[in-house]
Tab-separated table of C-alpha atoms and ligand atoms in Angstrom:
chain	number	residue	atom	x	y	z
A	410	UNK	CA	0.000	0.000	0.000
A	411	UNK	CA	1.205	3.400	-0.881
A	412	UNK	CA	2.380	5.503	1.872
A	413	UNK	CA	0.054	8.585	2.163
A	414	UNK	CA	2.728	11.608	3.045
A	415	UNK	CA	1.795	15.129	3.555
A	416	UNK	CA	4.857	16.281	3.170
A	417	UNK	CA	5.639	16.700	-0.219
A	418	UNK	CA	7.838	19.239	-1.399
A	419	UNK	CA	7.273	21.670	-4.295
A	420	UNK	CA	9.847	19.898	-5.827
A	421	UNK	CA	8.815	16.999	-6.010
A	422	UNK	CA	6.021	17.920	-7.099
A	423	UNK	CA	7.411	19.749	-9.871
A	424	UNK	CA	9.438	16.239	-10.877
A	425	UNK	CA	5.987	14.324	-10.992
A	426	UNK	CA	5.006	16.959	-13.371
A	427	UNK	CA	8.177	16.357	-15.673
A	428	UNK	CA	7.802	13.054	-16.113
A	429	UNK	CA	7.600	11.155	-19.666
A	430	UNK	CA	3.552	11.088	-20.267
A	431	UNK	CA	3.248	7.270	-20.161
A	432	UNK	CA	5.669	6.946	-16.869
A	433	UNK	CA	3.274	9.423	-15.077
A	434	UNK	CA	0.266	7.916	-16.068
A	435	UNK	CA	1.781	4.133	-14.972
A	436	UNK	CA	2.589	5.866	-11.712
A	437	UNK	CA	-0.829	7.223	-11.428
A	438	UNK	CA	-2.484	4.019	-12.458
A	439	UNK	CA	-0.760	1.695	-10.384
A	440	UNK	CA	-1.607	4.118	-6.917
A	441	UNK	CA	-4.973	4.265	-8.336
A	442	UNK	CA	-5.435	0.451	-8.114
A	443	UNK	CA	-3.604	0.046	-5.116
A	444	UNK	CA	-6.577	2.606	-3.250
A	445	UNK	CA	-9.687	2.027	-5.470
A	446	UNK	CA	-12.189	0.261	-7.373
A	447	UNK	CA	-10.763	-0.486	-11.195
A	448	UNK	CA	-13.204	0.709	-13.674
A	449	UNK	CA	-15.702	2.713	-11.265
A	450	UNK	CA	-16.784	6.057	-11.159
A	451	UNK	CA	-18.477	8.017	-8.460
A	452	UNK	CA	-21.116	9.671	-10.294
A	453	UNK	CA	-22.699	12.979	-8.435
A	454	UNK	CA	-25.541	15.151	-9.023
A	455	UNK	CA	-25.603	19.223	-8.573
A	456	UNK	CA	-27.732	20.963	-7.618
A	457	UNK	CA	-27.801	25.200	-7.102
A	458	UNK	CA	-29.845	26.068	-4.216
A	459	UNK	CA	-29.081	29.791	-4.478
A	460	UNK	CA	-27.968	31.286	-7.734
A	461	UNK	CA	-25.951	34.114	-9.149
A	462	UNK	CA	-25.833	38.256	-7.147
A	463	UNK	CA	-22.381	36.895	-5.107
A	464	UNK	CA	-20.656	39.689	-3.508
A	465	UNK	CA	-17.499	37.827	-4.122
A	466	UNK	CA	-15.260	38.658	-7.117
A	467	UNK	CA	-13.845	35.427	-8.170
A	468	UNK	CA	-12.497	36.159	-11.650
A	469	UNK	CA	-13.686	32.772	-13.019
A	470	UNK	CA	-17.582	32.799	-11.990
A	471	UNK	CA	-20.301	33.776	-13.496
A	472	UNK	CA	-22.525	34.179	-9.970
A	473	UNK	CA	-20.115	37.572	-9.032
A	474	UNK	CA	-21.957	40.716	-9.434
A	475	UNK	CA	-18.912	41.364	-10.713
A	476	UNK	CA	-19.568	39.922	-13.847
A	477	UNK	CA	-21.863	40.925	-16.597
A	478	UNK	CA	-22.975	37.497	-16.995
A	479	UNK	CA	-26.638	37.479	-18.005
A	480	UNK	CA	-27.001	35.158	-14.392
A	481	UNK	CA	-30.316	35.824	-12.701
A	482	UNK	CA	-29.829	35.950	-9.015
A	483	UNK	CA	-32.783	34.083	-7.436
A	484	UNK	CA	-33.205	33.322	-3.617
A	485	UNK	CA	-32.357	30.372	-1.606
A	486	UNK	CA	-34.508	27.463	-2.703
A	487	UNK	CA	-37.540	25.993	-0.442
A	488	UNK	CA	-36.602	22.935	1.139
A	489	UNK	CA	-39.768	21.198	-0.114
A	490	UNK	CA	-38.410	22.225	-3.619
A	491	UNK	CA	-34.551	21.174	-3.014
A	492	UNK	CA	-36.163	17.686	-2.035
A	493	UNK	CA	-37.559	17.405	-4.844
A	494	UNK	CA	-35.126	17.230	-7.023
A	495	UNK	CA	-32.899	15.280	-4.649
A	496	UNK	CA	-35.635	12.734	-4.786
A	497	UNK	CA	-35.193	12.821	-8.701
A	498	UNK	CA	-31.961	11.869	-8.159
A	499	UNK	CA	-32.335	9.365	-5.822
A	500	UNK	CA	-34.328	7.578	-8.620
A	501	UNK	CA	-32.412	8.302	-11.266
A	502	UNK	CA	-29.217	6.069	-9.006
A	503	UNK	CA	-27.481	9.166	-7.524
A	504	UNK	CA	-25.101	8.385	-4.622
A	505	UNK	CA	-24.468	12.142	-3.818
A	506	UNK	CA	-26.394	15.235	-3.623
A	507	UNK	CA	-23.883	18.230	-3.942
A	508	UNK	CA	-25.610	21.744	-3.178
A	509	UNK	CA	-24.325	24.865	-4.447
A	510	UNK	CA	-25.054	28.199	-3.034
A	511	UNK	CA	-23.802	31.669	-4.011
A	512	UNK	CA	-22.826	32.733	-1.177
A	513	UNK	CA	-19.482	34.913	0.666
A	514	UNK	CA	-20.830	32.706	3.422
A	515	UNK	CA	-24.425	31.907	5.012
A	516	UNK	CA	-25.972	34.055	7.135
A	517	UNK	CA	-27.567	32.466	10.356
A	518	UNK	CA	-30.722	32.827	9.553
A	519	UNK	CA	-30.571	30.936	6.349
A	520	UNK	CA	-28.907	27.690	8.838
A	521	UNK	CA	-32.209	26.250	9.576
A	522	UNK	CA	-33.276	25.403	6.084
A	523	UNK	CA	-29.869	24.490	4.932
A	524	UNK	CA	-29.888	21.678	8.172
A	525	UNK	CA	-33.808	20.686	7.296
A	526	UNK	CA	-32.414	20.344	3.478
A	527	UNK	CA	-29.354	17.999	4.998
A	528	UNK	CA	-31.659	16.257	7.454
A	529	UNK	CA	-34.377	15.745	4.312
A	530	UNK	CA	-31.913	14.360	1.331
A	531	UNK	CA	-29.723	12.318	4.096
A	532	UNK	CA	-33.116	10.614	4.825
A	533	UNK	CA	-33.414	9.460	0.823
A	534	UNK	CA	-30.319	7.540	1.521
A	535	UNK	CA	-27.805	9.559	-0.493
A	536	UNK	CA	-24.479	11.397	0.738
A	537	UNK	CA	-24.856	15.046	1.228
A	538	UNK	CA	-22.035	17.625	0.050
A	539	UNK	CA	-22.659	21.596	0.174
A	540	UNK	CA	-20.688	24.499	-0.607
A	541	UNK	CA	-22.404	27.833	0.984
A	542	UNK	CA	-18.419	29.819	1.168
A	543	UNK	CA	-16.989	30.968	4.102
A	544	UNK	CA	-18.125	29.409	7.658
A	545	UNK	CA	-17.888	30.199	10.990
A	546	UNK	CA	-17.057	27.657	13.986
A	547	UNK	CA	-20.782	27.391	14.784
A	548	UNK	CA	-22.258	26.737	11.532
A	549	UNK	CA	-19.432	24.138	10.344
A	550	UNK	CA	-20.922	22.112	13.948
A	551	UNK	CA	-24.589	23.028	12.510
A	552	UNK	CA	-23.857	21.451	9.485
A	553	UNK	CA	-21.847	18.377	11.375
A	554	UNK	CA	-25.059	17.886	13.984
A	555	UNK	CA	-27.175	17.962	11.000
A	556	UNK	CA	-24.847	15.137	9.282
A	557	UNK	CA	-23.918	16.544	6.185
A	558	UNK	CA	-21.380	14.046	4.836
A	559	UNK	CA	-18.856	16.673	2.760
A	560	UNK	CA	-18.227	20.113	2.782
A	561	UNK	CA	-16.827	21.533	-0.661
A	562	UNK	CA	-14.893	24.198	0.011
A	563	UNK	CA	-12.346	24.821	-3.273
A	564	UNK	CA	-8.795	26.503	-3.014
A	565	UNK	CA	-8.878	27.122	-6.770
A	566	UNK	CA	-5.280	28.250	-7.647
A	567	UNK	CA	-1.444	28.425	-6.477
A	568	UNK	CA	-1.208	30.776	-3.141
A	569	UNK	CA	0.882	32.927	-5.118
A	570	UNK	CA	-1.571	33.479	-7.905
A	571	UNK	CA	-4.942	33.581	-5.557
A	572	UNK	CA	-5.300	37.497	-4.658
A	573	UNK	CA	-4.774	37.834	-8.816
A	574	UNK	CA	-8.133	35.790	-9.482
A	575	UNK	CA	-10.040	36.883	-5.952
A	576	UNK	CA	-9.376	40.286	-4.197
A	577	UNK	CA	-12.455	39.643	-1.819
A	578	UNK	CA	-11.042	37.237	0.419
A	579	UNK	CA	-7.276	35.276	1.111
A	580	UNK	CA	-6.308	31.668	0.725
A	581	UNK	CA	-5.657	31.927	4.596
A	582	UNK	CA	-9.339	32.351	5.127
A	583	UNK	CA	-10.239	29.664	2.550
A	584	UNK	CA	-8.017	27.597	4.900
A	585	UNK	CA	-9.556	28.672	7.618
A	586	UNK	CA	-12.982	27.556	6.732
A	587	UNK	CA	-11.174	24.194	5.522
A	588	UNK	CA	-9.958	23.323	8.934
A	589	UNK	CA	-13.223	24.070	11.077
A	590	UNK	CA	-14.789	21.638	8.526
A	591	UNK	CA	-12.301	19.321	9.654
A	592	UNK	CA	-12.426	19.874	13.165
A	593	UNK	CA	-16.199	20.051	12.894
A	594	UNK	CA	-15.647	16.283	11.943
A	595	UNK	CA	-16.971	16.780	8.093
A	596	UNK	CA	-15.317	15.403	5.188
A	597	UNK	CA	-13.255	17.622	3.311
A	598	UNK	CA	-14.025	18.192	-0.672
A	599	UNK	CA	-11.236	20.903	-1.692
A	600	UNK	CA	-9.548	21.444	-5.064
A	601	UNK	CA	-9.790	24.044	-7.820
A	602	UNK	CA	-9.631	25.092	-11.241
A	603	UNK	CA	-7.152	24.762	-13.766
A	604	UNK	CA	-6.898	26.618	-17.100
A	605	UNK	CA	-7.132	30.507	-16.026
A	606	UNK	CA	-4.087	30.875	-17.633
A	607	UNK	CA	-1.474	30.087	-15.124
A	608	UNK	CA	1.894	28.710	-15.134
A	609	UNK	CA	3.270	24.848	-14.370
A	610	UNK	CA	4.581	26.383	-11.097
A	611	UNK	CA	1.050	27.614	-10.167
A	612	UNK	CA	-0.433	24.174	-10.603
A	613	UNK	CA	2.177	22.637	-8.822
A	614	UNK	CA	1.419	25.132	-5.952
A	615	UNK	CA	-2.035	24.953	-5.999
A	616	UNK	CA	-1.277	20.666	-5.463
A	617	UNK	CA	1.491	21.054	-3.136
A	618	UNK	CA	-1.153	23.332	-1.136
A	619	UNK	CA	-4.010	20.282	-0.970
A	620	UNK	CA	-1.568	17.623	-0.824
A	621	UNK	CA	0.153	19.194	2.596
A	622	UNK	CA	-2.529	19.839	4.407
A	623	UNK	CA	-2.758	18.280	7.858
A	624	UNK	CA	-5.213	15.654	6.048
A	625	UNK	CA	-5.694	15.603	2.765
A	626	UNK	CA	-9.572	16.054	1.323
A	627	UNK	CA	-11.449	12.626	0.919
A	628	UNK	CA	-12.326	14.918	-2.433
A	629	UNK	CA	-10.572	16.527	-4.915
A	630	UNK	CA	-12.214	18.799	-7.491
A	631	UNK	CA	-10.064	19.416	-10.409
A	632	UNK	CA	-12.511	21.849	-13.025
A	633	UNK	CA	-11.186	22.800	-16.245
A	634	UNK	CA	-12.289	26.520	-16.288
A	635	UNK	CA	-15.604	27.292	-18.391
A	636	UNK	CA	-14.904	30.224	-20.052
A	637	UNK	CA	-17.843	32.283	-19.455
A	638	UNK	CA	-18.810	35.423	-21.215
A	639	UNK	CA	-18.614	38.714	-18.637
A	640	UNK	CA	-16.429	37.349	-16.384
A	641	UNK	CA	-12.973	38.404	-16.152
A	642	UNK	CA	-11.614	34.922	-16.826
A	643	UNK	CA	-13.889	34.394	-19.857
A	644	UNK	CA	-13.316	37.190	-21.501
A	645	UNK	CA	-9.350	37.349	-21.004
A	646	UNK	CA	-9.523	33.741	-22.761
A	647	UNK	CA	-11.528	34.544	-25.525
A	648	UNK	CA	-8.972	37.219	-26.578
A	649	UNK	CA	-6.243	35.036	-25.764
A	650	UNK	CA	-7.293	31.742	-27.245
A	651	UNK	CA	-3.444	30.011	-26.477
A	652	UNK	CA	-3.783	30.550	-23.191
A	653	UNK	CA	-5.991	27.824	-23.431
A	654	UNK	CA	-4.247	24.777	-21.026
A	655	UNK	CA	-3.526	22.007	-23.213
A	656	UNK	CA	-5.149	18.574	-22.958
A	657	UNK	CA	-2.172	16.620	-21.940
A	658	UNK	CA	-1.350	19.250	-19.232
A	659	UNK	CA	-4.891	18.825	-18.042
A	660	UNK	CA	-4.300	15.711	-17.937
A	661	UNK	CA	-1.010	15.502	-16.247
A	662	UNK	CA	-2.798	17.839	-13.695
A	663	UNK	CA	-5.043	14.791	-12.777
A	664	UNK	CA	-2.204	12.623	-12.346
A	665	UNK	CA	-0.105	14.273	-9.992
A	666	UNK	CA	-3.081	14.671	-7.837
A	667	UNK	CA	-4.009	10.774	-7.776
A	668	UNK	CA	-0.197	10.194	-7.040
A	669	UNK	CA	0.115	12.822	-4.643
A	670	UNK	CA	-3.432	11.910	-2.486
A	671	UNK	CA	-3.452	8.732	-3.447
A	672	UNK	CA	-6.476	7.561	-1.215
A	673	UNK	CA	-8.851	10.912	-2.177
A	674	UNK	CA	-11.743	10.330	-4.777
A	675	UNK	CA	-10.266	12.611	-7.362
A	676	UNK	CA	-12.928	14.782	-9.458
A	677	UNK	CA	-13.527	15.055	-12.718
A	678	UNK	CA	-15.291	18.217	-12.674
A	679	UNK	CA	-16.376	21.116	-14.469
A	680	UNK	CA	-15.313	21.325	-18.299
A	681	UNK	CA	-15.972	18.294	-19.053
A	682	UNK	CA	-18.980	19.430	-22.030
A	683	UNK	CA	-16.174	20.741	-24.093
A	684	UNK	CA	-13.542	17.853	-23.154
A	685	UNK	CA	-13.327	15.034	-26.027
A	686	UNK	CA	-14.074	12.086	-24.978
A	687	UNK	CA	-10.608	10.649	-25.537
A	688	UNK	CA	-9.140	13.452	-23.099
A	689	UNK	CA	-11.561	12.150	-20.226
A	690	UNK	CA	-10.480	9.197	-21.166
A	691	UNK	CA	-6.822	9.805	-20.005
A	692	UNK	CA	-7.983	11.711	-17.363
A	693	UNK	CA	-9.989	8.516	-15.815
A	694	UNK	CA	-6.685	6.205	-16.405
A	695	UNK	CA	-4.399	9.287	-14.834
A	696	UNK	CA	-6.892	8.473	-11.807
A	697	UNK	CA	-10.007	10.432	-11.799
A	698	UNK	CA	-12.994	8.566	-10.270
A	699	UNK	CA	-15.820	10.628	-10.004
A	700	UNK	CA	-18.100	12.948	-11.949
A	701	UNK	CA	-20.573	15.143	-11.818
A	702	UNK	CA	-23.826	13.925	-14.148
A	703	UNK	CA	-26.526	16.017	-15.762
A	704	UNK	CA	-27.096	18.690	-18.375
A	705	UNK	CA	-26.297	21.331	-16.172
A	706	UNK	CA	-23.630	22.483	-13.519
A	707	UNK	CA	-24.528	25.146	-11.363
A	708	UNK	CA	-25.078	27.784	-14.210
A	709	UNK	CA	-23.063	26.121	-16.968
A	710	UNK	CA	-23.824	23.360	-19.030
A	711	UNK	CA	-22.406	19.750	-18.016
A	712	UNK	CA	-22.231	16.981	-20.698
A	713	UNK	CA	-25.705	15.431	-19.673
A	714	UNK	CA	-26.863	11.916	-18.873
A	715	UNK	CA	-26.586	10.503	-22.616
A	716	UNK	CA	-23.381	11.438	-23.742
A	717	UNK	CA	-22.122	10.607	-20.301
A	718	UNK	CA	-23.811	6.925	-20.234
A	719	UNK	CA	-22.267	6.648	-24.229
A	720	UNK	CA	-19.069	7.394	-22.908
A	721	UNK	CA	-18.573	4.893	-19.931
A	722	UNK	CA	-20.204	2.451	-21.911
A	723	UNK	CA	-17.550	2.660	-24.469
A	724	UNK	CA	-14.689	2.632	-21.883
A	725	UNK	CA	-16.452	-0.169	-19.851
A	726	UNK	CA	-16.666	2.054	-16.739
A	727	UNK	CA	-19.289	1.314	-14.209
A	728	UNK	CA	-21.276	4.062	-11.584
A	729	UNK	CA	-20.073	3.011	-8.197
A	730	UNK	CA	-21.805	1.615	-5.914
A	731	UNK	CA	-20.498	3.418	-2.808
A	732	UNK	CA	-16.917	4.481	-1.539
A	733	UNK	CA	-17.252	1.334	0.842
A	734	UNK	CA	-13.309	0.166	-0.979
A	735	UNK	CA	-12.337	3.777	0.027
A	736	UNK	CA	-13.150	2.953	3.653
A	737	UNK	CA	-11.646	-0.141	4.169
A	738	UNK	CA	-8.549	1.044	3.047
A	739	UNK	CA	-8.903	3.702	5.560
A	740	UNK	CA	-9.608	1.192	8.078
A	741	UNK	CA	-7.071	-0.969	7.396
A	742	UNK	CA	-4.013	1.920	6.694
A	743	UNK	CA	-5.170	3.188	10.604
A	744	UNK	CA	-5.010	-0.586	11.795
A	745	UNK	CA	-1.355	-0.888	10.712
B	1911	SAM	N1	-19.808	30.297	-3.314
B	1911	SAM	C1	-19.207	29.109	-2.868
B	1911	SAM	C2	-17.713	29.130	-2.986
B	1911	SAM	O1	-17.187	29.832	-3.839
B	1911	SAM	O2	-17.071	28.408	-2.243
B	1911	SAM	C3	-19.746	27.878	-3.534
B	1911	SAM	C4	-20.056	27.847	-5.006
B	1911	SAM	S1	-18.690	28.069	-6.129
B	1911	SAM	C5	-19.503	28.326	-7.649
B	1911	SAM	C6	-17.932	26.494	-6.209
B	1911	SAM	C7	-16.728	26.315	-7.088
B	1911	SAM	O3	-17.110	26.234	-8.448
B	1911	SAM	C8	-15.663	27.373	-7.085
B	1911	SAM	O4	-14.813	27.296	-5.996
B	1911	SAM	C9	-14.905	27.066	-8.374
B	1911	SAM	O5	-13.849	26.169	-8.123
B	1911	SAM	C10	-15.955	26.402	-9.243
B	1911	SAM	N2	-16.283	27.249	-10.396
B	1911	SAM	C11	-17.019	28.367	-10.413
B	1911	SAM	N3	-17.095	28.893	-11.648
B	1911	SAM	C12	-16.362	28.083	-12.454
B	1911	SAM	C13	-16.036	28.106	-13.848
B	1911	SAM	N4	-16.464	29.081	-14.658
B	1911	SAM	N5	-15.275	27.122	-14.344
B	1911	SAM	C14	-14.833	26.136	-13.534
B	1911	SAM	N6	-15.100	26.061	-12.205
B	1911	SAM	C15	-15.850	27.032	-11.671
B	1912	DTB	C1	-16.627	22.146	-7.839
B	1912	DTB	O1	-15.399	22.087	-7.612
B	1912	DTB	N1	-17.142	22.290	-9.043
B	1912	DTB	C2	-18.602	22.395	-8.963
B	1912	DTB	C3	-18.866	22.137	-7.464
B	1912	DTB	N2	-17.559	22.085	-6.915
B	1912	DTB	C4	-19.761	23.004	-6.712
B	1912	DTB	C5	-19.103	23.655	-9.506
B	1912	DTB	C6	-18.645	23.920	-10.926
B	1912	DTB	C7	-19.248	25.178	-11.393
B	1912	DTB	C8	-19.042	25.410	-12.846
B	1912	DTB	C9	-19.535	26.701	-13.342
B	1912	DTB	C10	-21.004	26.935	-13.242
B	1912	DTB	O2	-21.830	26.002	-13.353
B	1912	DTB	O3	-21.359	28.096	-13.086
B	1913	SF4	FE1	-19.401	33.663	-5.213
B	1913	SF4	FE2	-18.520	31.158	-5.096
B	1913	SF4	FE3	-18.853	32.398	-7.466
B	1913	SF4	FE4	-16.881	33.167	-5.891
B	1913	SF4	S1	-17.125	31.143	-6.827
B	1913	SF4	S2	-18.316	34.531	-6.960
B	1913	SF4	S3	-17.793	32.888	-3.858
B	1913	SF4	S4	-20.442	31.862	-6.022
């Protein structure tokens, strides 16, 4: 079994990077069987419970009033109407119900819905992931009481390149939300997005920063950025198409993460509607496991159901049944 360190160095790092293509993706391949299911993928539905009017200024997202997006914001959902579709999910085979809300962070009086919502979708038998922002001591034990299984909570870049993208708020206070998750005993769903146009280094600082935390996530989001009209990211790549990250670099992205975290469900996440299928292809042998499923991501559009079931029919993936492999593992790395 692989040795999971959180020590790595940036250099290292930076090595895994450099490797030949096919050595990396060996390396990545053999960790992945070592810690996980061959040939399954976590499939995961999304669902936005509050849309769009964010006071944030993420450069990437389309939800900042920042952006001239065309967004509508809307209010918090009901929680007879977020049940709804969670029970839609539930029959259509969904394992996990992710939540999205566009939020700097919840206010208190929105906690009682958001724990009723938690409460309601843990009761159709599926795991429960939200991502509200920012969270205080309190609500991260709210959200624990209520059992909410992860807590997405994304770092997004290198620490060098973060007040570039977001001047609203600091990677410390990312990472401080991050660890009263943690403490809060939640699991931890952190990673970012790749393709605004940053450097090697930056990726490898935006892994090093995931893989040495004190634990790493149990998740880890990697989202190809979707260039979106109005936002500061879209636009910049629309005038500067070669900033565009390249497919194998994507890729090798993927791998260095499964190699790094070698026991973390790694996340094939947004981007994936304008990803060929052979590219997700590489990315599922560099190690991603899990997806998100649908037509739609929060505001963007996902590759949908069809394309989606065409795809892992043709690779002869199969939807996972539950993380239960993960666990063991778990169990048996803290026996040893
Ligand atoms: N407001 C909360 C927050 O920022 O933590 C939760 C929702 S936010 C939309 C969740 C994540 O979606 C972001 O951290 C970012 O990684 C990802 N995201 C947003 N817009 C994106 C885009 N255009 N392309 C790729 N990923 C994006
Ligand atoms: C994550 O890392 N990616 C998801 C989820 N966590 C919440 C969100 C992707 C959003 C893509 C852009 C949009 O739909 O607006
Ligand atoms: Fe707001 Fe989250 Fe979008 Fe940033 S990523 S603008 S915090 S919704």
């Amino acid at each position: 079994m692989t040795e999971v360190r959180t020590d790595w160095s940036r250099a290292e790092i930076a090595t895994l990077f450099d490797l030949p293509f096919d050595e990396l993706l060996f390396q990545a391949q053999t960790i992945h069987r070592a810690h996980h299911a061959a040939g399954q993928i976590q499939l995961c539905t999304l669902l936005s419970i509050k849309t769009g009017g964010c006071p944030e200024d993420c450069g990437y997202c389309s939800q900042s009033v920042k952006a001239d997006s065309g967004v509508e914001a809307t209010k918090l959902m009901d929680v007879q109407g977020v049940l709804q579709k969670a029970a839609q999910a539930a029959d259509q085979g969904s394992r996990r119900f992710c939540m999205g809300a566009a939020w700097r962070n919840p206010k208190d009086r929105d906690m009682p819905a958001i724990v009723e919502i938690v409460k309601g979708v843990r009761q159709m038998g599926m795991e429960t992931c939200m991502t509200l922002g920012m969270l205080t001591p309190r609500q991260a034990d709210m959200l624990a009481e209520a059992g909410l299984d992860y807590y997405n909570h994304n770092i997004d870049t290198s620490p060098e390149r973060y007040n570039e993208i977001i001047t609203t708020r600091t990677m410390e206070d990312r990472l401080d939300t991050l660890a009263e998750v943690r403490r809060a005993g939640i699991n931890v769903c952190s990673g970012g997005i790749v393709g605004m146009g940053e450097t090697r280094a930056d990726r490898v600082g935006f892994i090093h920063t995931l893989a040495t935390l004190p634990a790493h996530p149990e998740s880890v989001p990697v989202n190809a950025l979707v260039p979106v009209k109005g936002t500061v990211l879209g636009d910049m790549l629309a005038d500067t198409p070669l900033a565009k990250i390249d497919d194998i670099e994507f890729v090798r992205t993927i791998a260095v993460a499964r190699i790094t975290m070698p026991m973390s469900m790694v996340r094939l996440s947004a981007g994936r509607e304008s990803m060929s299928e052979a590219t997700q292809a590489l990315c599922f042998m560099a190690g991603a496991n899990s997806i998100f499923t649908g037509d739609k991501l929060l505001t963007a559009a996902n590759a949908g159901d069809d394309k989606d079931a065409a795809l892992l029919a043709k690779l002869g993936l199969r939807a996972m049944e539950s993380e239960e492999p993960l666990r063991v593992c778990k169990a048996l790395e803290a026996a040893e």
